PDB file of C-alpha atoms in Angstrom:
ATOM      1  CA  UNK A   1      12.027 -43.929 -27.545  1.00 78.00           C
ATOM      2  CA  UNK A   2      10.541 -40.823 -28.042  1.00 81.00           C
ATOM      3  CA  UNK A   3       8.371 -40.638 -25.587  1.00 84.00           C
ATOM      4  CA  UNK A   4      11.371 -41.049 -23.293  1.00 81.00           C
ATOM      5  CA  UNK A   5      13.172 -38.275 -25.031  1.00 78.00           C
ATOM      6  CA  UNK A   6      10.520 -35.779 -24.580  1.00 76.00           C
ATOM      7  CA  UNK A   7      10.042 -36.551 -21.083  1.00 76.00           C
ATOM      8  CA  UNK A   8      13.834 -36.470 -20.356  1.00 74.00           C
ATOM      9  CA  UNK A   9      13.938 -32.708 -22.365  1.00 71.00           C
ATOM     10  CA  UNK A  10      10.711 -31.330 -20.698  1.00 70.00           C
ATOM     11  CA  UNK A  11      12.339 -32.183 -17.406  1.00 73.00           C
ATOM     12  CA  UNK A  12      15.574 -30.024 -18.248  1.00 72.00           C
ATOM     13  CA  UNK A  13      15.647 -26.591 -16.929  1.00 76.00           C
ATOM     14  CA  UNK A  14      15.724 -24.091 -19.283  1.00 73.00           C
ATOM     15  CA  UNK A  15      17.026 -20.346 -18.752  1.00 80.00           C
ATOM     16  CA  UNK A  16      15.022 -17.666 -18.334  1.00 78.00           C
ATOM     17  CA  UNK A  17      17.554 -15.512 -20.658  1.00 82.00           C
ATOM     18  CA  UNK A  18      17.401 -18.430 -23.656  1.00 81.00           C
ATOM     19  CA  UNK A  19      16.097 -16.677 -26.803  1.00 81.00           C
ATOM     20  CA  UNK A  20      13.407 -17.055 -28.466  1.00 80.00           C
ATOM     21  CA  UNK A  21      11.842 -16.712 -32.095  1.00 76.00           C
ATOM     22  CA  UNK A  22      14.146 -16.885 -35.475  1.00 75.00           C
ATOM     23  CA  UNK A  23      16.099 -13.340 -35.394  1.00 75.00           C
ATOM     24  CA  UNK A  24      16.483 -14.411 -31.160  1.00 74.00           C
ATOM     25  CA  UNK A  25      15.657 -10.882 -29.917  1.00 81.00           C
ATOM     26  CA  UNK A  26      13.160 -12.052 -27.492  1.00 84.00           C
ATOM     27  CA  UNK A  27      13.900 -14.134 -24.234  1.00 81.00           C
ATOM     28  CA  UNK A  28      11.923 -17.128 -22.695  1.00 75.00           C
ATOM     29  CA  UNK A  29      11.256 -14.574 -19.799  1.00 78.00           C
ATOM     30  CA  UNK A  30       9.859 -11.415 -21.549  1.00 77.00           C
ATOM     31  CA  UNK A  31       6.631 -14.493 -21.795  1.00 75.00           C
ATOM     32  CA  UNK A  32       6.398 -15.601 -18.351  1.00 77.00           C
ATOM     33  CA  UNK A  33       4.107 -13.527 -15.967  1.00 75.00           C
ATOM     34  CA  UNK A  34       5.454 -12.511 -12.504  1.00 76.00           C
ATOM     35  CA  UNK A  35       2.825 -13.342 -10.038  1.00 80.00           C
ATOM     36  CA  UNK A  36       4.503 -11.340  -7.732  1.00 82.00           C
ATOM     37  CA  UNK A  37       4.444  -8.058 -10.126  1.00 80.00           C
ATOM     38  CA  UNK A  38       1.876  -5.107  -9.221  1.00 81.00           C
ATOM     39  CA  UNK A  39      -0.324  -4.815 -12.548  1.00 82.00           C
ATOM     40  CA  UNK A  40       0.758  -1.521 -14.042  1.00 83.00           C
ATOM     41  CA  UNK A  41      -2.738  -0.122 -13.540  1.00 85.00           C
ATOM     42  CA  UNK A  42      -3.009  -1.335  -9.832  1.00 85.00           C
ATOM     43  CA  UNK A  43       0.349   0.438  -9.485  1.00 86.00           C
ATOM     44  CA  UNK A  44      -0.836   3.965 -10.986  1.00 89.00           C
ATOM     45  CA  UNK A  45      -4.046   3.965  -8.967  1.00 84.00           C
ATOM     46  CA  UNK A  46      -1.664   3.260  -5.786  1.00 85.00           C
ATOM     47  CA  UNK A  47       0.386   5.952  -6.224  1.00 89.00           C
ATOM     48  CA  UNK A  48      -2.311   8.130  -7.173  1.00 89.00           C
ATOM     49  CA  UNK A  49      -4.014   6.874  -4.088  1.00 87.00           C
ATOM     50  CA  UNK A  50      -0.850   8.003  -1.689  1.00 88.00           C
ATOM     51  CA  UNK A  51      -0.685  11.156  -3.483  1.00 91.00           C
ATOM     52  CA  UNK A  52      -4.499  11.902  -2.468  1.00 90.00           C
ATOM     53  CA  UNK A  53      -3.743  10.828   1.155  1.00 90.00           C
ATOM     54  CA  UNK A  54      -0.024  13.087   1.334  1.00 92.00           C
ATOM     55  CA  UNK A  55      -2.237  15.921  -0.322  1.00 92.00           C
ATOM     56  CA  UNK A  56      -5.110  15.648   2.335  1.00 92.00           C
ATOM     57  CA  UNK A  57      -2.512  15.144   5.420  1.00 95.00           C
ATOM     58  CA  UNK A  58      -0.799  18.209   4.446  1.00 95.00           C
ATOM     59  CA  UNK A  59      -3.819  20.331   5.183  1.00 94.00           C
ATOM     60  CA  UNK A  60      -3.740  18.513   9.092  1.00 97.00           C
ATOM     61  CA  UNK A  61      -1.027  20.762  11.788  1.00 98.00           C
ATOM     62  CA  UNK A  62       1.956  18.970  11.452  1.00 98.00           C
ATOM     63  CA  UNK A  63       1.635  17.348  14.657  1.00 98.00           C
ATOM     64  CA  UNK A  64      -1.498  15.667  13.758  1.00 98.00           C
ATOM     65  CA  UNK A  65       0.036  14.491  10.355  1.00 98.00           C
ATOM     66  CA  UNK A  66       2.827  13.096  12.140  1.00 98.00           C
ATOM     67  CA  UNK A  67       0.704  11.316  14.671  1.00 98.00           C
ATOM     68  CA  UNK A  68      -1.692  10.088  11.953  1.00 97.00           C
ATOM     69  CA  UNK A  69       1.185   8.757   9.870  1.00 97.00           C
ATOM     70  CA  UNK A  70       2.476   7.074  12.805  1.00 98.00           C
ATOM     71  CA  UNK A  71      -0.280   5.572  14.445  1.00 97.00           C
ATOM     72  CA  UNK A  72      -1.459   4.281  10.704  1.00 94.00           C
ATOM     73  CA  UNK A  73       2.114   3.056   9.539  1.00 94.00           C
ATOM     74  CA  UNK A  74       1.623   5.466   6.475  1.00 92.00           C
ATOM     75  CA  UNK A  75       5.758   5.937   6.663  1.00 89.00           C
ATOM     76  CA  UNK A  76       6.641   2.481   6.781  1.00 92.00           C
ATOM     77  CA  UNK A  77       4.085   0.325   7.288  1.00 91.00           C
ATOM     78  CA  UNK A  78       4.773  -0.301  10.294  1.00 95.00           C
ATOM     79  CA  UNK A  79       1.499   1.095  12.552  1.00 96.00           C
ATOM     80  CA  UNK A  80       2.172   2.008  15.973  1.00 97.00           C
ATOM     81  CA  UNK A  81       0.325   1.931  19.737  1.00 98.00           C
ATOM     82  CA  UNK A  82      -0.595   5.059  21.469  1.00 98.00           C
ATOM     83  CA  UNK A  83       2.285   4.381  23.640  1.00 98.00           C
ATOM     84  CA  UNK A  84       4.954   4.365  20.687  1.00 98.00           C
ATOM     85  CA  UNK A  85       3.853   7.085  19.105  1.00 98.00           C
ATOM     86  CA  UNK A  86       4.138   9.002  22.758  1.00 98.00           C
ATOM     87  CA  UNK A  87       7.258   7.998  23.006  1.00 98.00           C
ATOM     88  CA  UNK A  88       8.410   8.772  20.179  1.00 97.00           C
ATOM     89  CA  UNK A  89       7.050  12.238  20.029  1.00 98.00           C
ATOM     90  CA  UNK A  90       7.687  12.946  23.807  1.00 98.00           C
ATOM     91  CA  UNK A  91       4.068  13.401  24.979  1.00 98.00           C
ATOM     92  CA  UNK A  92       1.531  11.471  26.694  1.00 98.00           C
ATOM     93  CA  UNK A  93      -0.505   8.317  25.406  1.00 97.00           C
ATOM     94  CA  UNK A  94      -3.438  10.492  26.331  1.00 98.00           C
ATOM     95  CA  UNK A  95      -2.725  13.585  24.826  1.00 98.00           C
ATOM     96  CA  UNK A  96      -1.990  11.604  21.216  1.00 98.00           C
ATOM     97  CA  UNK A  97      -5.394   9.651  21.482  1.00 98.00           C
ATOM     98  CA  UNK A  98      -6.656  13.422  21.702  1.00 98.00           C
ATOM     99  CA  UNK A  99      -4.383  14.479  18.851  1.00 98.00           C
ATOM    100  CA  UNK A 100      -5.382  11.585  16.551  1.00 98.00           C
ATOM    101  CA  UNK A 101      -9.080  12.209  17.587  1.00 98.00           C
ATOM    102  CA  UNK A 102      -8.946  15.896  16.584  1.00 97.00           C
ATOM    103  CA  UNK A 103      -7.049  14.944  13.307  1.00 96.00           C
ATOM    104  CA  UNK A 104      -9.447  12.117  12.373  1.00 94.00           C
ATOM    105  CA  UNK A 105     -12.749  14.384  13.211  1.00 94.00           C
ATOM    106  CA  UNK A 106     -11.171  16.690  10.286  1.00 94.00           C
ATOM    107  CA  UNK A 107     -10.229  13.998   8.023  1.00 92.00           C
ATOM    108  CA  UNK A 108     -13.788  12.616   8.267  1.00 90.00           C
ATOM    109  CA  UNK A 109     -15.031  16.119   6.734  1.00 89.00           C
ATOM    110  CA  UNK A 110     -16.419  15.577   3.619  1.00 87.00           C
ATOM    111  CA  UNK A 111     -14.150  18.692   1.453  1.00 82.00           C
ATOM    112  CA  UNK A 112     -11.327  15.991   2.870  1.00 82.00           C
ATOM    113  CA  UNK A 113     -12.931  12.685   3.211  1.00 81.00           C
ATOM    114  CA  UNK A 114     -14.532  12.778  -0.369  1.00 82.00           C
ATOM    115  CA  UNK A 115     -11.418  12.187  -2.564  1.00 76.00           C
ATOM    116  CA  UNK A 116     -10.258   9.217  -0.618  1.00 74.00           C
ATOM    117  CA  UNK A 117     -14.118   7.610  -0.522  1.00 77.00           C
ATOM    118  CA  UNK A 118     -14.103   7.667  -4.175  1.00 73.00           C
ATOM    119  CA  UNK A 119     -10.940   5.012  -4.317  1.00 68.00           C
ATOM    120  CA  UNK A 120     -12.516   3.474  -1.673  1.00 66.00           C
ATOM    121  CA  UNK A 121     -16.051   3.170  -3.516  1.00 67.00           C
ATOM    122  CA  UNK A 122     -14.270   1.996  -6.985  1.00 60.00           C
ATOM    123  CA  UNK A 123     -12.672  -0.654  -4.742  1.00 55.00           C
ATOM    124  CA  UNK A 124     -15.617  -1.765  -2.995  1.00 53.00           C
ATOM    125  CA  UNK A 125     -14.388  -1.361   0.083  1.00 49.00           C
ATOM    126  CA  UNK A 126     -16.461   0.564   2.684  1.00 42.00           C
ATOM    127  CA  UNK A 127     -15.656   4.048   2.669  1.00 40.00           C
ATOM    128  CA  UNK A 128     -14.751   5.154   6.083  1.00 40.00           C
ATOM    129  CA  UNK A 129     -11.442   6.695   6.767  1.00 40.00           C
ATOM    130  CA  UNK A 130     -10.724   6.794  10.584  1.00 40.00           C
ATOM    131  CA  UNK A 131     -13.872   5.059  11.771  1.00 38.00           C
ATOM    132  CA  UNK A 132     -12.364   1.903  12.784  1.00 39.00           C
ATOM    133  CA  UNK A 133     -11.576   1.356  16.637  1.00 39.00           C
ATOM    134  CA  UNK A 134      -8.389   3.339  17.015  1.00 39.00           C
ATOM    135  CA  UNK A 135      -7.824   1.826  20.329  1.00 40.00           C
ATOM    136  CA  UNK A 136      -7.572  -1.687  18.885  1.00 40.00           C
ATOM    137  CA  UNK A 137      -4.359  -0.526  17.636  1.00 42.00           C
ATOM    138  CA  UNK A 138      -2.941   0.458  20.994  1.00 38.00           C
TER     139      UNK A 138
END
């Protein structure tokens, strides 16, 4: 019988919001981890991280930011071709591919490229900003 009665209970669903402990200022929730939840010192270095990159775009022409941004989805996450990014800015596929070349070769200097290879390093992840084939993107 109370075997059964356990089972039955343990099959219940129980709220999230039901309180917990004697003086019931805790919830059953405040104990349960969110898998989906960003650790809070994943989330630091992340923002950290995006501050680095805003800080080292900002020393790019603004064209070049704005075609780096684009063509990497650093906006919205949402990386675009050659083609878009032309569009968009009303110039040729061709003259981006040798706006994002210039703004890459500068990235790539170490006075930039040394902040960002140290997240990458602590990571380890290959340090190399810009070196993968930007036409695969296209």
């Amino acid at each position: 019988d109370k075997v059964q009665e356990l089972k039955k209970i343990s099959q219940q669903p129980v709220s999230l919001e039901s309180p917990i402990g004697e003086e019931e200022d805790s919830h059953l929730g405040d104990f349960v981890e969110d898998k989906q939840a960003i650790a809070p010192l994943e989330a630091a270095s992340e923002a950290m991280f995006r501050n680095e990159v805003e800080d080292i775009l900002a020393t790019l022409r603004p064209r070049e930011r704005r075609v780096v941004q684009l063509r990497f989805g650093l906006v919205d996450d949402e990386p675009r071709t050659l083609e878009e990014v032309g569009r968009r800015m009303g110039l040729t596929r061709e003259r981006i591919r040798q706006i994002e070349a210039t703004a890459l070769r500068k990235l790539r200097h170490p006075s930039r490229s040394k902040v960002l290879r140290d997240y990458t390093e602590d990571r380890g992840e290959p340090a190399r900003m810009g070196s993968r084939d930007t036409e695969a993107v296209s």
